[in-house]
Amino acid sequence: MLSRIQFGMTCFFHYLFVPLTLGLSFLVAIMETAWVRTGNEEWRTATKFFGKLFLINFAVGVVTGIPLEFQFGTNWAGYSRYVGDIFGSLLAVEATVAFFLESTFIAVWFFGWKKLSPKLHCATIWIVAIASNISAFWILVANAWMQHPVGYVIRNGRAELSDFFAVVSQRFAVLEYIHTVGGAWILGGFFVMGISAWHIARGSHVGVFKKAFQVAAVWSLVFTVFEGVQGHMNAEILATTQPTKLAAMESHWVTSEDVPMHLIAWPDQENERNAVEALPIPGLMSFLVHYNPHGKVQGLKDVPKEDRPPVLPVFLSFRAMVALGILLFWVAIWAFWKRKTIESQSKLLKILPWMISLPYIANLLGWTVAEMGRQPWIVYGLMRTAEGVSKVAPSQVWGSMAMFFGVYSLLGAIDFYLIWTFARKGPLPEPSTAAKA
């Protein structure tokens, strides 16, 4: 249990930084492209301002991700022995191709403002953005294999890779990747809108931040719609690959047809029922899963108790994530509708800075559903989480966990202090340098 807590703590902390890297990188690339195309210096100022925040976040994200890979060897030796052939190959591709590419070109972008032509410099930030998102693809393919293992054979008591293409192209991996980066792109949009709104409300660099706000408003609306539609596709594939997780997400206990969705419910796992059920929408759960309001949906009682995930945290995390997604969608519509007159929208300008935290929470809740809903399996249907843990003395795990907590708390405090400080300060004045397209 201590190893689980430690890995969950470090993983969640690392994931505070990853989504912003994925989303903000594309928005910075779009702003720089606008500067190259128009020569408007306000676009250049916006690019450099949000690029600085991106670099701070990227650096801490890299540092906090490294200990996760070490823990596979220290705390999860059983897991590493069993699936190292598959998991290791995917992480190796991520490290040697995508991560190497993004780390190299982010340095070129940072130091290349006066040494590269505007077009070539702009190309480097696009490479950083694309490589960052490709890096996420390989990590998520590895995670998807744990959720839905394919392309392997069991030989000598180990899972060995037999079909690399099947692993990287399976539908579960593709949908998990799309849903995860969709959440990250939404976070990037609300991050830019929130900081831009804060400066516009104070009359600081209004022209610069209005441009950034308009880009982020369009971006946020597109991807909140996209995320809602794509989330439905995840429910469909869960019904065939991880029906127990789906049942826990909806606290659905008995396999049946014409399954409603209750707007209000409270699971009672001990008595295998819902203690509270109210406001049912007839056939909605069946429809979301099968495109048919009469479709059959598997219930938790079809699975032995020892193979069920903890229902309450999965159920609450899923409901909270969906509620936040709906809220972000309506705010994105509001921001898009008022984007051209944002400087006169006082209510929206006050609300948006406070909303930066909500996509962070939604992303973490999504991971809670994905990872806690997979329990008690570390590799779904193949290996239980308890079988993957190393035989390490609890005192050693307590010691390393205390160290991680201390170091991560310090890194987090530094990161948020730097982002908060530079975000409040605004763009630095600099000599005018017109872009030559």
Short mmCIF file of C-alpha atoms in Angstrom, two decimals, residues 118-321:
data_model
loop_
_atom_site.label_atom_id
_atom_site.label_comp_id
_atom_site.label_asym_id
_atom_site.label_seq_id
_atom_site.Cartn_x
_atom_site.Cartn_y
_atom_site.Cartn_z
CA PRO A 118 11.62 34.27 -37.95
CA LYS A 119 10.31 31.39 -40.04
CA LEU A 120 13.02 28.98 -38.91
CA HIS A 121 12.60 30.07 -35.30
CA CYS A 122 8.86 29.53 -35.56
CA ALA A 123 9.48 26.04 -36.94
CA THR A 124 11.41 25.13 -33.80
CA ILE A 125 8.48 25.82 -31.47
CA TRP A 126 6.21 23.74 -33.70
CA ILE A 127 8.72 20.90 -33.44
CA VAL A 128 8.72 21.30 -29.64
CA ALA A 129 4.90 21.24 -29.52
CA ILE A 130 4.57 18.23 -31.83
CA ALA A 131 7.39 16.31 -30.12
CA SER A 132 5.89 16.99 -26.67
CA ASN A 133 2.58 15.57 -27.78
CA ILE A 134 4.27 12.61 -29.50
CA SER A 135 6.15 11.97 -26.25
CA ALA A 136 2.79 11.79 -24.48
CA PHE A 137 1.61 9.29 -27.10
CA TRP A 138 4.29 6.74 -26.19
CA ILE A 139 3.67 7.14 -22.46
CA LEU A 140 -0.04 6.66 -22.98
CA VAL A 141 0.46 3.65 -25.25
CA ALA A 142 2.41 2.06 -22.39
CA ASN A 143 -0.39 2.91 -19.97
CA ALA A 144 -3.03 1.67 -22.42
CA TRP A 145 -1.23 -1.66 -22.62
CA MET A 146 -1.61 -1.94 -18.83
CA GLN A 147 -5.31 -1.15 -19.23
CA HIS A 148 -5.86 -3.48 -22.21
CA PRO A 149 -2.89 -5.78 -22.91
CA VAL A 150 -2.49 -6.91 -26.55
CA GLY A 151 0.36 -8.04 -28.81
CA TYR A 152 2.13 -10.23 -26.25
CA VAL A 153 2.84 -13.85 -25.42
CA ILE A 154 3.47 -15.38 -21.99
CA ARG A 155 6.83 -17.14 -22.08
CA ASN A 156 8.85 -18.35 -19.09
CA GLY A 157 6.44 -16.61 -16.74
CA ARG A 158 6.86 -13.22 -18.41
CA ALA A 159 4.84 -11.18 -20.89
CA GLU A 160 6.95 -10.74 -24.01
CA LEU A 161 6.26 -8.50 -26.97
CA SER A 162 5.02 -10.38 -30.05
CA ASP A 163 3.33 -7.65 -32.12
CA PHE A 164 4.62 -4.10 -31.65
CA PHE A 165 2.17 -2.65 -34.18
CA ALA A 166 -0.80 -4.19 -32.34
CA VAL A 167 0.34 -2.50 -29.12
CA VAL A 168 0.77 1.00 -30.60
CA SER A 169 -2.28 0.92 -32.88
CA GLN A 170 -4.91 -0.66 -30.65
CA ARG A 171 -8.09 1.39 -30.38
CA PHE A 172 -7.88 1.64 -26.59
CA ALA A 173 -4.49 3.37 -26.83
CA VAL A 174 -5.62 5.76 -29.55
CA LEU A 175 -8.75 6.80 -27.64
CA GLU A 176 -6.89 7.15 -24.34
CA TYR A 177 -4.31 9.36 -26.03
CA ILE A 178 -6.90 11.57 -27.73
CA HIS A 179 -8.91 12.01 -24.52
CA THR A 180 -5.83 12.81 -22.42
CA VAL A 181 -4.30 15.36 -24.79
CA GLY A 182 -7.76 16.87 -25.28
CA GLY A 183 -7.89 17.60 -21.55
CA ALA A 184 -4.38 19.04 -21.71
CA TRP A 185 -5.23 21.32 -24.62
CA ILE A 186 -8.27 22.62 -22.71
CA LEU A 187 -6.00 23.40 -19.76
CA GLY A 188 -3.66 25.34 -22.07
CA GLY A 189 -6.59 27.37 -23.38
CA PHE A 190 -7.96 28.27 -19.96
CA PHE A 191 -4.46 29.07 -18.69
CA VAL A 192 -3.95 31.64 -21.47
CA MET A 193 -7.48 33.03 -21.10
CA GLY A 194 -7.16 33.36 -17.32
CA ILE A 195 -3.85 35.20 -17.36
CA SER A 196 -4.91 37.37 -20.29
CA ALA A 197 -8.15 38.27 -18.50
CA TRP A 198 -6.20 39.25 -15.37
CA HIS A 199 -4.03 41.70 -17.34
CA ILE A 200 -6.86 43.07 -19.49
CA ALA A 201 -8.89 43.82 -16.35
CA ARG A 202 -5.96 45.95 -15.11
CA GLY A 203 -5.40 47.68 -18.43
CA SER A 204 -1.96 46.09 -18.81
CA HIS A 205 -0.79 45.45 -22.40
CA VAL A 206 -4.41 45.17 -23.49
CA GLY A 207 -3.56 44.79 -27.18
CA VAL A 208 -1.17 41.90 -26.49
CA PHE A 209 -3.46 40.02 -24.14
CA LYS A 210 -6.58 40.59 -26.19
CA LYS A 211 -4.89 38.85 -29.11
CA ALA A 212 -3.81 35.95 -26.87
CA PHE A 213 -7.29 35.76 -25.36
CA GLN A 214 -9.00 35.53 -28.74
CA VAL A 215 -6.78 32.65 -29.83
CA ALA A 216 -7.31 30.82 -26.54
CA ALA A 217 -11.09 31.39 -26.59
CA VAL A 218 -11.44 29.73 -30.01
CA TRP A 219 -9.04 26.97 -28.98
CA SER A 220 -10.88 26.28 -25.70
CA LEU A 221 -14.31 26.08 -27.30
CA VAL A 222 -13.12 23.71 -30.04
CA PHE A 223 -11.53 21.31 -27.58
CA THR A 224 -14.23 21.39 -24.91
CA VAL A 225 -16.69 20.29 -27.62
CA PHE A 226 -14.18 17.75 -28.93
CA GLU A 227 -13.56 16.34 -25.45
CA GLY A 228 -17.25 15.87 -24.74
CA VAL A 229 -17.88 14.00 -27.99
CA GLN A 230 -14.73 11.91 -27.67
CA GLY A 231 -15.47 11.03 -24.04
CA HIS A 232 -18.55 9.20 -25.23
CA MET A 233 -16.31 6.99 -27.42
CA ASN A 234 -14.34 6.03 -24.29
CA ALA A 235 -17.52 4.76 -22.62
CA GLU A 236 -18.19 2.60 -25.64
CA ILE A 237 -14.78 0.91 -25.59
CA LEU A 238 -14.82 0.48 -21.81
CA ALA A 239 -18.01 -1.56 -22.15
CA THR A 240 -16.08 -4.19 -24.12
CA THR A 241 -12.59 -3.98 -22.59
CA GLN A 242 -13.09 -2.90 -18.95
CA PRO A 243 -16.80 -3.33 -18.13
CA THR A 244 -16.06 -3.43 -14.39
CA LYS A 245 -14.49 0.02 -14.52
CA LEU A 246 -17.50 1.34 -16.46
CA ALA A 247 -19.88 -0.17 -13.91
CA ALA A 248 -17.90 1.45 -11.06
CA MET A 249 -17.96 4.83 -12.85
CA GLU A 250 -21.76 4.66 -12.94
CA SER A 251 -22.25 2.62 -9.74
CA HIS A 252 -24.21 0.09 -11.78
CA TRP A 253 -24.67 -3.15 -9.82
CA VAL A 254 -26.95 -5.52 -11.76
CA THR A 255 -26.49 -6.51 -15.41
CA SER A 256 -29.61 -5.33 -17.20
CA GLU A 257 -31.12 -3.71 -20.27
CA ASP A 258 -32.78 -0.27 -20.57
CA VAL A 259 -30.28 1.08 -18.03
CA PRO A 260 -31.03 4.64 -16.85
CA MET A 261 -28.54 7.19 -15.62
CA HIS A 262 -29.36 8.62 -12.20
CA LEU A 263 -28.41 12.26 -11.84
CA ILE A 264 -28.18 11.72 -8.08
CA ALA A 265 -26.73 8.50 -6.65
CA TRP A 266 -24.50 7.32 -3.81
CA PRO A 267 -22.80 3.89 -3.93
CA ASP A 268 -22.99 1.44 -1.02
CA GLN A 269 -20.22 -1.02 -1.92
CA GLU A 270 -20.59 -3.09 1.26
CA ASN A 271 -24.23 -3.91 0.50
CA GLU A 272 -23.76 -4.00 -3.31
CA ARG A 273 -26.34 -1.36 -4.10
CA ASN A 274 -26.86 2.36 -4.25
CA ALA A 275 -27.84 3.91 -0.95
CA VAL A 276 -29.40 6.83 -2.85
CA GLU A 277 -30.84 6.93 -6.36
CA ALA A 278 -32.87 9.81 -7.76
CA LEU A 279 -33.70 11.64 -10.98
CA PRO A 280 -33.23 8.78 -13.46
CA ILE A 281 -32.93 9.50 -17.19
CA PRO A 282 -34.45 6.36 -18.79
CA GLY A 283 -32.14 4.37 -21.08
CA LEU A 284 -29.37 7.00 -21.09
CA MET A 285 -26.56 4.73 -19.87
CA SER A 286 -27.53 2.02 -22.37
CA PHE A 287 -27.62 4.62 -25.12
CA LEU A 288 -24.21 6.10 -24.25
CA VAL A 289 -22.62 2.66 -24.32
CA HIS A 290 -24.45 1.00 -27.23
CA TYR A 291 -26.18 3.85 -29.16
CA ASN A 292 -29.32 1.96 -28.15
CA PRO A 293 -31.51 2.87 -25.13
CA HIS A 294 -32.37 -0.82 -24.69
CA GLY A 295 -28.79 -2.16 -24.72
CA LYS A 296 -27.46 -4.45 -21.99
CA VAL A 297 -24.84 -3.10 -19.56
CA GLN A 298 -22.81 -5.33 -17.25
CA GLY A 299 -23.16 -4.72 -13.52
CA LEU A 300 -20.61 -5.00 -10.72
CA LYS A 301 -22.29 -8.09 -9.24
CA ASP A 302 -21.17 -10.11 -12.27
CA VAL A 303 -17.60 -9.78 -11.02
CA PRO A 304 -16.22 -11.37 -7.80
CA LYS A 305 -15.80 -8.83 -5.00
CA GLU A 306 -12.03 -9.29 -4.99
CA ASP A 307 -11.89 -8.21 -8.66
CA ARG A 308 -13.86 -4.97 -8.23
CA PRO A 309 -12.26 -1.52 -7.94
CA PRO A 310 -13.10 0.80 -5.03
CA VAL A 311 -16.45 2.07 -6.31
CA LEU A 312 -17.00 5.30 -4.37
CA PRO A 313 -13.78 7.15 -5.38
CA VAL A 314 -14.11 6.04 -9.01
CA PHE A 315 -17.78 7.05 -9.12
CA LEU A 316 -17.23 10.45 -7.48
CA SER A 317 -14.14 11.23 -9.57
CA PHE A 318 -15.99 10.45 -12.78
CA ARG A 319 -19.03 12.53 -11.82
CA ALA A 320 -16.87 15.47 -10.75
CA MET A 321 -14.80 15.28 -13.95
#
